[in-house]
Coordinates of C-alpha atoms and ligand atoms in Angstrom, one line a residue:
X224 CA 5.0 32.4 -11.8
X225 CA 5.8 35.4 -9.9
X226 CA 5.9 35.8 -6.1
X227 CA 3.6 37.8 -4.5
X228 CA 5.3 38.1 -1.4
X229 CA 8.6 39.4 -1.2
X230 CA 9.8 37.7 1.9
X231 CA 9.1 35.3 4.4
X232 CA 7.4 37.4 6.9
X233 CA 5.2 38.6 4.3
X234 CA 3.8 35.1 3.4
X235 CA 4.0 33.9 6.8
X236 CA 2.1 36.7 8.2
X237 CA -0.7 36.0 4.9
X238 CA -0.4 32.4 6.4
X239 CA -1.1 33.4 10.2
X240 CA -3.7 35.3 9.4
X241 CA -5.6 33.2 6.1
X242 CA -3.9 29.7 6.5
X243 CA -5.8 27.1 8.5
X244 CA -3.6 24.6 9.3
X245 CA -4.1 20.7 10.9
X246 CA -5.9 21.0 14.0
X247 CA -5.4 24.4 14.9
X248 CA -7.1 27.6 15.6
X249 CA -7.3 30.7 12.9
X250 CA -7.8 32.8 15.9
X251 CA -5.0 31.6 18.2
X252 CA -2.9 29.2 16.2
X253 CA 0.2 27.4 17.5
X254 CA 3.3 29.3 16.2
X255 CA 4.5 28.2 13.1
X256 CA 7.8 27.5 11.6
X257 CA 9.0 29.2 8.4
X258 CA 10.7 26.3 6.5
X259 CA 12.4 27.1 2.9
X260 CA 13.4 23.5 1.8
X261 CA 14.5 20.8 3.1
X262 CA 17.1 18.2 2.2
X263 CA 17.8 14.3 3.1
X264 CA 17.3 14.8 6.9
X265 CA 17.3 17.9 7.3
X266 CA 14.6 21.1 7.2
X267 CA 16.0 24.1 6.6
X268 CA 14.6 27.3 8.1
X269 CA 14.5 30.7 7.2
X270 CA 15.9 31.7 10.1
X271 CA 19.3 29.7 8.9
X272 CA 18.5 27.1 11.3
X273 CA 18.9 23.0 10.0
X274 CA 16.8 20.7 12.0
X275 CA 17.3 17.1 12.4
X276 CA 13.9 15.7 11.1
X277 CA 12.2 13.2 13.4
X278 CA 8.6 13.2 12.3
X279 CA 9.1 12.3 8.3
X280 CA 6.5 14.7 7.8
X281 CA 3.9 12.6 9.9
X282 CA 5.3 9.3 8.9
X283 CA 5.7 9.8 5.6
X284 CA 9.1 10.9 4.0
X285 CA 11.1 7.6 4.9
X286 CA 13.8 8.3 2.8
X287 CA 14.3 12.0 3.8
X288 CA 13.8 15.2 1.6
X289 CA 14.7 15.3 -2.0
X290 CA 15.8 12.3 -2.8
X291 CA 17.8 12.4 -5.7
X292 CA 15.6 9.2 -7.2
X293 CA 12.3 10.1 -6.3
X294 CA 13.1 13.6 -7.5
X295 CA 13.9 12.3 -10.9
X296 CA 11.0 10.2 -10.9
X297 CA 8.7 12.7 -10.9
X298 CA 10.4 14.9 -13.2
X299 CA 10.5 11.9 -16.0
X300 CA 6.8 11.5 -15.2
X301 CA 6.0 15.3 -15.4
X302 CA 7.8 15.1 -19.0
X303 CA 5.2 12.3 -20.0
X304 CA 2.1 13.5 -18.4
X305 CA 1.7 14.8 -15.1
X306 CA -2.1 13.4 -15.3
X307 CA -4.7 11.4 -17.3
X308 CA -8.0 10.5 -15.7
X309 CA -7.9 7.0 -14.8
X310 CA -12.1 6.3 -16.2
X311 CA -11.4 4.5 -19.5
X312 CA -7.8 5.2 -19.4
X313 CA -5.3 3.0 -18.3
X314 CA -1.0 3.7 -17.7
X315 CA 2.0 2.1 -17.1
X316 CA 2.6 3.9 -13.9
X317 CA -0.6 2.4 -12.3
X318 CA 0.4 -1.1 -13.3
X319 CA 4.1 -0.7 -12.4
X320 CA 3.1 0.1 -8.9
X321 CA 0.3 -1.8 -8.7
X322 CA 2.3 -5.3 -9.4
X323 CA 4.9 -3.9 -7.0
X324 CA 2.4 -3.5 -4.5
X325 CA 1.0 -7.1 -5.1
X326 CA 4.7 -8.7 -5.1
X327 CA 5.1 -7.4 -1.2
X328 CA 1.3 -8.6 0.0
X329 CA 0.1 -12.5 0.2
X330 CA -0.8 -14.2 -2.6
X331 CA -4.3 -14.2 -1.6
X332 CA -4.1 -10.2 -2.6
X333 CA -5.0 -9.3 -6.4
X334 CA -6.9 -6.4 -6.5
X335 CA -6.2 -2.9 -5.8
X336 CA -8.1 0.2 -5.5
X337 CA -5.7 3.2 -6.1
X338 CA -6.9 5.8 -4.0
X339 CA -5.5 9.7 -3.4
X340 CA -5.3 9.7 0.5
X341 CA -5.0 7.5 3.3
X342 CA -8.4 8.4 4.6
X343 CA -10.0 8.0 1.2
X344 CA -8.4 4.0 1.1
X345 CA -10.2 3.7 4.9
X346 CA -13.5 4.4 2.9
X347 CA -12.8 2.3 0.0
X348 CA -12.2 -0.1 2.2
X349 CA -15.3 0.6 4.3
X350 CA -17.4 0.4 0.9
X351 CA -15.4 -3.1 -0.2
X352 CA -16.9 -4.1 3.1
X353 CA -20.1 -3.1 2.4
X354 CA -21.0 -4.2 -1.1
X355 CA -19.4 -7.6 -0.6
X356 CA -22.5 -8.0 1.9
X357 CA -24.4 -6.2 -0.4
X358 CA -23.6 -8.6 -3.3
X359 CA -24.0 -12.0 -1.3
X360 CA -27.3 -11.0 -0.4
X361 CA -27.0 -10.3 3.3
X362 CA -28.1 -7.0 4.0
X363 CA -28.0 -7.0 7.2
X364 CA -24.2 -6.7 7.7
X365 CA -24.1 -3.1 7.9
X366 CA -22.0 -2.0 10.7
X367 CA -18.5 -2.1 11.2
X368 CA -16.9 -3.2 14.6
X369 CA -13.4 -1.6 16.1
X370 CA -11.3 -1.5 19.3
X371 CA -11.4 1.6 20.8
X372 CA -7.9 3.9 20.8
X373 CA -8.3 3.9 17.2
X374 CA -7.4 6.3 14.0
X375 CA -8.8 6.2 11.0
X376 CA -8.8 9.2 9.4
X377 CA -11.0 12.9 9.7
X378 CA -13.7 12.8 7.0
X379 CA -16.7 11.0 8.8
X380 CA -16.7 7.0 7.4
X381 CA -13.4 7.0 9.2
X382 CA -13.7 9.5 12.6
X383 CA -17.0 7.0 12.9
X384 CA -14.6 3.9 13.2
X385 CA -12.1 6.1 14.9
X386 CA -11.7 6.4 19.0
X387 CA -15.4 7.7 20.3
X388 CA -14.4 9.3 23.3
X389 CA -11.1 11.1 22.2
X390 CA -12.0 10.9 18.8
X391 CA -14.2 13.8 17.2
X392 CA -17.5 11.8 17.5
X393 CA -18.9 14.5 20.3
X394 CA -18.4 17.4 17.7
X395 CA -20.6 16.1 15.5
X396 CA -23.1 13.4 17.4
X397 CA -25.7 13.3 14.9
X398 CA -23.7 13.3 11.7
X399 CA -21.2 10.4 12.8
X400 CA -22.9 6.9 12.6
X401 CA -22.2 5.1 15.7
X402 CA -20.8 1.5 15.3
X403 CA -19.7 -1.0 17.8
X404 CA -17.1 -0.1 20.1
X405 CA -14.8 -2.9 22.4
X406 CA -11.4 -2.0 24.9
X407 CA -8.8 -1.2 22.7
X408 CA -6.3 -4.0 23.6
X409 CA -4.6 -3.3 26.9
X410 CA -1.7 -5.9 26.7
X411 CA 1.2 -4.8 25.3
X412 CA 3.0 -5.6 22.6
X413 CA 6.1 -8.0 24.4
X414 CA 3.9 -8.2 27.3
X415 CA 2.8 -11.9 28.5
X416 CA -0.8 -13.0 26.6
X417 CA -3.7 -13.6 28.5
X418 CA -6.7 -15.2 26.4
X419 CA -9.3 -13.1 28.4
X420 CA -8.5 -10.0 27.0
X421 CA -10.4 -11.2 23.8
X422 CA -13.9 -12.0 26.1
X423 CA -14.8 -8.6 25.5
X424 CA -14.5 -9.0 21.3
X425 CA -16.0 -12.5 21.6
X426 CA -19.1 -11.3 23.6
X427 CA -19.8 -8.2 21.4
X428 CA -19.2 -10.6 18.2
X429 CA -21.1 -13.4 19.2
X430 CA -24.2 -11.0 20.0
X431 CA -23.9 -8.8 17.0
X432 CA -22.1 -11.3 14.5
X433 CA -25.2 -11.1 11.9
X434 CA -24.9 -7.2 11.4
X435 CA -21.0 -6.6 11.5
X436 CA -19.6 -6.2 8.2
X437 CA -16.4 -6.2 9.4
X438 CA -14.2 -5.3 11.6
X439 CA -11.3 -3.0 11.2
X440 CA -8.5 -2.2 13.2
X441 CA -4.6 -0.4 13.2
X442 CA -2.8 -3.7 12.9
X443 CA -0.1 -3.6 16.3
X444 CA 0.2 0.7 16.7
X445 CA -2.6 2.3 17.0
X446 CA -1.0 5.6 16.0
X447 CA -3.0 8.7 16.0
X448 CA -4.6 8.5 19.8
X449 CA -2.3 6.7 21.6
X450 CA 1.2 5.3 20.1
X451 CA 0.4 2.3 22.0
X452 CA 1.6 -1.1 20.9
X453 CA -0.5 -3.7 21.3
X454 CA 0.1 -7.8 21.2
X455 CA 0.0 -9.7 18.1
X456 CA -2.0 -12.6 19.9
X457 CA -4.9 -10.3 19.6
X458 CA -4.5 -9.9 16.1
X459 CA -4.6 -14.0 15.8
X460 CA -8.0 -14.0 18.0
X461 CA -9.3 -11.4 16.0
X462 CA -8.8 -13.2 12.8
X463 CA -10.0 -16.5 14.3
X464 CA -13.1 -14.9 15.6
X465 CA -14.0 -13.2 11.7
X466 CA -13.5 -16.4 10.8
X467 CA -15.8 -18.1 13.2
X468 CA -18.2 -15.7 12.5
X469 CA -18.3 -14.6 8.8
X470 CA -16.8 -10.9 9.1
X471 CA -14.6 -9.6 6.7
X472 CA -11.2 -8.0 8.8
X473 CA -9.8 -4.4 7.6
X474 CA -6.4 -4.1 8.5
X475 CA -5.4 0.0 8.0
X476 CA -1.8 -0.2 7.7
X477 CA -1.9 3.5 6.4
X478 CA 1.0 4.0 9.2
X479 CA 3.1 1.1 9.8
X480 CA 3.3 -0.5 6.5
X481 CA 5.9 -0.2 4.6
X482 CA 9.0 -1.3 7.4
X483 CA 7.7 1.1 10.2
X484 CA 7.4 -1.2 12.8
X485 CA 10.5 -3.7 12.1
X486 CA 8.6 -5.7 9.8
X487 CA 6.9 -4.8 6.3
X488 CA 3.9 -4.7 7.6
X489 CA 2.1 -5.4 10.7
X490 CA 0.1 -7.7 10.0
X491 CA 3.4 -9.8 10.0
X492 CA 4.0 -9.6 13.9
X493 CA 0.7 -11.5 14.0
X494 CA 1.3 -13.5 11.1
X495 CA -2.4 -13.6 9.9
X496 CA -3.7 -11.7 6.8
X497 CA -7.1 -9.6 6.4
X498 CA -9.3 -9.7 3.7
X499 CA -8.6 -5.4 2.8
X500 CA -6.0 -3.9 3.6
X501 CA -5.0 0.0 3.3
X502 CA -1.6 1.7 3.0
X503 CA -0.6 5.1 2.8
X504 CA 1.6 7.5 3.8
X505 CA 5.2 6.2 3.1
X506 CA 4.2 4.4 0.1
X507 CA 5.1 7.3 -2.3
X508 CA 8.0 8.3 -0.3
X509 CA 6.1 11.2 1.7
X510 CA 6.8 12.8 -1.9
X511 CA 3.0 13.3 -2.9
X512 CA -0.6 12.2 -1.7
X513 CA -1.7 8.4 -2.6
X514 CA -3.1 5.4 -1.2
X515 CA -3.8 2.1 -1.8
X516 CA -6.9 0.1 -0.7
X517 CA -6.3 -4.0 -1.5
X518 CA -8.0 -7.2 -1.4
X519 CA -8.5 -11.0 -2.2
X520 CA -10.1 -12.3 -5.0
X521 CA -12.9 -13.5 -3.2
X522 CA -13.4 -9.8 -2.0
X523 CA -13.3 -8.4 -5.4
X524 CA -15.3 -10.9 -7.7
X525 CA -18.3 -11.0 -4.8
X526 CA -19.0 -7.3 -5.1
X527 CA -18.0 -7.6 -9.0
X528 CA -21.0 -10.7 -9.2
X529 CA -24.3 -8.9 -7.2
X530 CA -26.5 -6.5 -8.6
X531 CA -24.7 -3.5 -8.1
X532 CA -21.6 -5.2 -9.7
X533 CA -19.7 -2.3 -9.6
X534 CA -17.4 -0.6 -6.4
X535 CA -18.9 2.6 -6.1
X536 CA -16.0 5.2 -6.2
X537 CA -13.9 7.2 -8.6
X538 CA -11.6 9.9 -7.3
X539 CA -11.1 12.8 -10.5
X540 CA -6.7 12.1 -9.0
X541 CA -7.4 8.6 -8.4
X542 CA -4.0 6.6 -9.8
X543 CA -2.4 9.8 -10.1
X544 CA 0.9 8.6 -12.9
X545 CA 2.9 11.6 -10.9
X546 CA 2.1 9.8 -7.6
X547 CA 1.7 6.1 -8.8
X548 CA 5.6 6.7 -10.7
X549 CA 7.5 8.2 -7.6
X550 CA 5.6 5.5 -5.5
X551 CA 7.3 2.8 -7.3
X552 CA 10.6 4.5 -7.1
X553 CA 10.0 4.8 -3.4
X554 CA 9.5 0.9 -3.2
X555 CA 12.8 0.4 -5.0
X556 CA 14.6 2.2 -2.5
X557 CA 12.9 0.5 0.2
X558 CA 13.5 -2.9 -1.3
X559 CA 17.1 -2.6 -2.8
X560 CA 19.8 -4.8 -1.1
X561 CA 23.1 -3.7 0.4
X562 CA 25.9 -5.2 -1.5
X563 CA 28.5 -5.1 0.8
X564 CA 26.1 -6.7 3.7
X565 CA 23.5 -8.2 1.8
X566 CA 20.8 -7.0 3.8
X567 CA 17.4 -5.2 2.7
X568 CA 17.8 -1.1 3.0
X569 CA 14.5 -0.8 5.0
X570 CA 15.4 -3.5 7.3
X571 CA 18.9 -2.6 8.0
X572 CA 18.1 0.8 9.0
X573 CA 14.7 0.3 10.9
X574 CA 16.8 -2.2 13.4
X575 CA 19.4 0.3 13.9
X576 CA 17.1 3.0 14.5
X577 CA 14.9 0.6 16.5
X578 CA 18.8 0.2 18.6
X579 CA 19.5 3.9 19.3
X580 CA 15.7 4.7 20.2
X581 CA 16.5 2.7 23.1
X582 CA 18.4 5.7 24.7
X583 CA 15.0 7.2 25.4
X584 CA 14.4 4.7 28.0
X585 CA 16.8 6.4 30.1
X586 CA 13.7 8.4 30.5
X587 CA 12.4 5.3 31.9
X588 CA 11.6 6.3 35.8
X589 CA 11.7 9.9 35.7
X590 CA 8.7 11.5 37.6
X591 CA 6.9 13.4 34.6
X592 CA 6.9 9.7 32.5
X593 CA 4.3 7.3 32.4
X594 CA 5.7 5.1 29.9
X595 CA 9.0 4.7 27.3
X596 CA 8.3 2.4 24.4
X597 CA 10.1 1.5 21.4
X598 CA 8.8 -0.3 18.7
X599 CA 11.0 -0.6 15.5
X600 CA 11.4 3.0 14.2
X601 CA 9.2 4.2 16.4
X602 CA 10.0 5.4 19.7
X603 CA 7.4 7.3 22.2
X604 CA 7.7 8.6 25.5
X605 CA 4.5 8.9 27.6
X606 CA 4.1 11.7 29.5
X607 CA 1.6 11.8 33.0
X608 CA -0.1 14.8 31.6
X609 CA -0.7 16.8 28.4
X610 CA 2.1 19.0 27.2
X611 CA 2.5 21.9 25.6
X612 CA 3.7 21.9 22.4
X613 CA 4.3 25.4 22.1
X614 CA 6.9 25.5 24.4
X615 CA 8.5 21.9 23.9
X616 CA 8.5 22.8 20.2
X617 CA 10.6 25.9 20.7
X618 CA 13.1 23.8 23.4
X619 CA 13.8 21.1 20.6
X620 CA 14.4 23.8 18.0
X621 CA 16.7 25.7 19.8
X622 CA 18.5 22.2 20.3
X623 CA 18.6 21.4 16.1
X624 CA 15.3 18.8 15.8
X625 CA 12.2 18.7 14.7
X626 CA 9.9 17.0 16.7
X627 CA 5.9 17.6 17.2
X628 CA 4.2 16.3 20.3
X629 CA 0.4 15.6 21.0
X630 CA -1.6 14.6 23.9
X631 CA 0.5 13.2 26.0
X632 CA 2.8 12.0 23.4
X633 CA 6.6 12.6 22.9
X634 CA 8.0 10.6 19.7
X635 CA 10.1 10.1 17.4
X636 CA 9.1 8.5 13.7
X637 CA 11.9 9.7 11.6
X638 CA 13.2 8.9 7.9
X639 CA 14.8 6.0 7.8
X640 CA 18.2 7.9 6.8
X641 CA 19.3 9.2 9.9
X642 CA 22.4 8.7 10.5
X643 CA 23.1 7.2 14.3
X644 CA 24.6 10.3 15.1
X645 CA 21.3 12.3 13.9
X646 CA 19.3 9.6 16.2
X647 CA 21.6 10.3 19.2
X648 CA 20.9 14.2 18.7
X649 CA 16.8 13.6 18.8
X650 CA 17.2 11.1 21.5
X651 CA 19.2 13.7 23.5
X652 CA 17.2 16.5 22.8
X653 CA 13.7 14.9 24.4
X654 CA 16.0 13.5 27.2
X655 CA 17.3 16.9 27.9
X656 CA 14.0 18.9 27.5
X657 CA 12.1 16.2 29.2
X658 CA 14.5 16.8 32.4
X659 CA 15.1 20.9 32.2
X660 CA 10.9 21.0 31.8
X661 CA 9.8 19.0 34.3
Ligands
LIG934 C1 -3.8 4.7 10.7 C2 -4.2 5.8 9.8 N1 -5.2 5.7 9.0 C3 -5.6 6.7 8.2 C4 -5.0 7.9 8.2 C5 -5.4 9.1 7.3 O1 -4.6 9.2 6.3 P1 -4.5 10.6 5.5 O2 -4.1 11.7 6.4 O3 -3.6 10.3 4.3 O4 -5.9 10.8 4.9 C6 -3.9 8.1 9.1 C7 -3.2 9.4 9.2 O5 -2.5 9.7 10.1 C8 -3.5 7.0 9.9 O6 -2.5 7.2 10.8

């Protein structure tokens, strides 16, 4: 291939002035960073620059930036075949991760739905959902239930199920099917329990139980809107309720599977299990695009036994061997044990991140912060009023780290790799801009 730019102001001005990029303006867009590569925890600019990375590429990239393993993954995989369609065509790469997959979920998991994007695996999901009512006859259960707060995804089956008031549901009121909406859970996630924050849930439930298909939720962090971490008690009332009621429960754990929140997944905090669940994100790595929508037998063989017996989707990349191979990998990692400690990689380093991210609650108390809240490798900062990420951007650059800010929001998600003086450098930087800004 040859270049058609000759340097990086060329194709960053092409990209300034052609490039869309996530939630931004083409007329006024946020500055953007010229990056050349990046490496383990580090992303390297063109302007010579090495930021620590505290973002892992929006949750993804737990194990830093090419990764020696994942790296050769791919290139063995690429040797083989870099892709087969996955209609009439099965591959070892599919299986390998699918059993790997099924080895870290409940036994009552068996059947998987490898899909190419964490928003596609919210609709699969959605769709499980829909032709399991479908298939037993009920065809009334056609609407899904949520706690407000929530993220889903962007294309519509997910913003509908996402938050509805700062969610995108205004943008588009008449494409966007409305649902049913309760309080996002208000008691926090080491806070004390009180049973009446369910009476909302109940109510809406017990009136609506006949058309709710299910209900689906961000197990513990509801990520995108908020970073807030809810109580795992809600999660148990939750399940008891679908129960109680005959609604199927869609955990998305598209953002804190996978170790994230100082357990595997979620769902664990609670210690209840859905009937679907989706992960994402970190499950190839952050190294390429893939998702995984998964359920119970029960589930599967419904939808497999009505009239449509069939699950209507078929992505053209869906099982991708480049993605399902360096997924796999990626769960190695994840899962290999320390010999000198004999402790699980994943765990080891989410508690001591979890350890250091404490620093930021020295933040605690300072006029400017609502809130400071850590959460195993996930630590967030709440700020009284929006910020602007322009300008806290460029503070944390000029300090070495790469962190993006929304909303209100200040965090840190990084790979799980950092070493604890690479924490202790993003720790001080949002300390140190958080007091020279405000
Ligand atoms: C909880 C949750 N679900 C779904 C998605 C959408 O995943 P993707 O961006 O891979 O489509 C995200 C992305 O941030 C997410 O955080």
């Amino acid at each position: 291939m040859q270049n058609i730019f000759k340097n990086s102001q060329e194709w960053l001005q092409f990209d300034h002035d052609h490039l869309w990029h996530p939630y931004t303006s083409m007329h006024d867009p946020l500055p953007c960073y010229a990056v050349l590569s990046a490496k383990g925890s580090k992303i390297m600019l063109d302007s010579g620059d090495a930021l620590i990375d505290g973002m892992a590429s929006w949750w993804s990239a737990i194990h830093g930036y090419n990764h020696p393993k994942l790296n050769a993954a791919i290139v063995a995989q690429t040797e083989k075949m870099a892709h087969v369609m996955f209609g009439g065509i099965a591959h070892q790469p599919a299986s390998e991760l699918g059993a790997r997959l099924l080895n870290m979920m409940p036994d009552c998991f068996e059947h998987i739905f490898l899909a190419d994007s964490g928003s596609i695996s919210v609709e699969v999901a959605q769709k499980m959902a829909l032709q399991y009512w479908q298939s037993s006859n009920n065809l009334k259960k056609q609407r899904f239930l949520t706690v407000k707060g929530g993220y889903h995804g962007d294309p519509f089956s997910c913003m509908s199920v996402g938050d509805p008031t700062n969610g995108a549901h205004h943008l588009f009121p008449t494409q966007i099917t409305k649902h049913l909406y309760v309080a996002r859970p208000e008691i926090g996630f080491d806070e004390p329990w009180d049973i009446d924050a369910v009476n909302e849930l109940r109510a809406v439930i017990k009136t609506h139980h006949q058309s709710i298909a299910a209900i689906i939720v961000e197990p513990i962090v509801q990520g995108g809107v908020g970073m807030r971490f809810y109580h795992p008690q809600y999660l148990r009332e939750m399940r008891s309720l679908c129960d109680e009621f005959d609604i199927l429960l869609i955990f998305d754990e598209i953002a804190t599977g996978f170790g994230r929140t100082g357990k595997l997944f979620a769902m664990q905090h609670a210690g209840i299990e859905p009937d679907i669940i989706c992960v994402g994100k970190a499950l190839t790595g952050g190294m390429m695009t893939l998702a995984a929508t998964i359920t119970t037998k029960k589930v599967a063989q419904t939808i497999s036994l009505g009239d449509v017996p069939i699950l209507m989707h078929g992505p053209t990349f869906m099982a991708n061997p480049l993605a399902c191979t360096v997924a796999s990998a990626s769960l190695d990692i994840l899962l290999e044990i320390d010999a000198q400690t004999a402790q699980v990689y994943w765990q080891a380093n989410v508690t001591r991140l979890a350890k250091a991210l404490l620093k930021l609650q020295q933040l605690s108390g300072h006029k400017a912060v609502k809130q400071v809240r850590v959460l195993g490798a996930i630590g967030v900062v709440e700020m009284h009023e929006n910020v602007d990420v322009a300008r806290l951007q460029a503070e944390f650059v000029k300090r070495g780290v790469w962190l993006r800010p929304f909303g209100k929001l200040v965090y840190i998600m990084p790979p799980y790799i950092l070493s604890n003086a690479e924490i202790e450098q993003l720790c001080d930087a949002i300390i140190e801009v958080i007091e020279q800004v405000y």
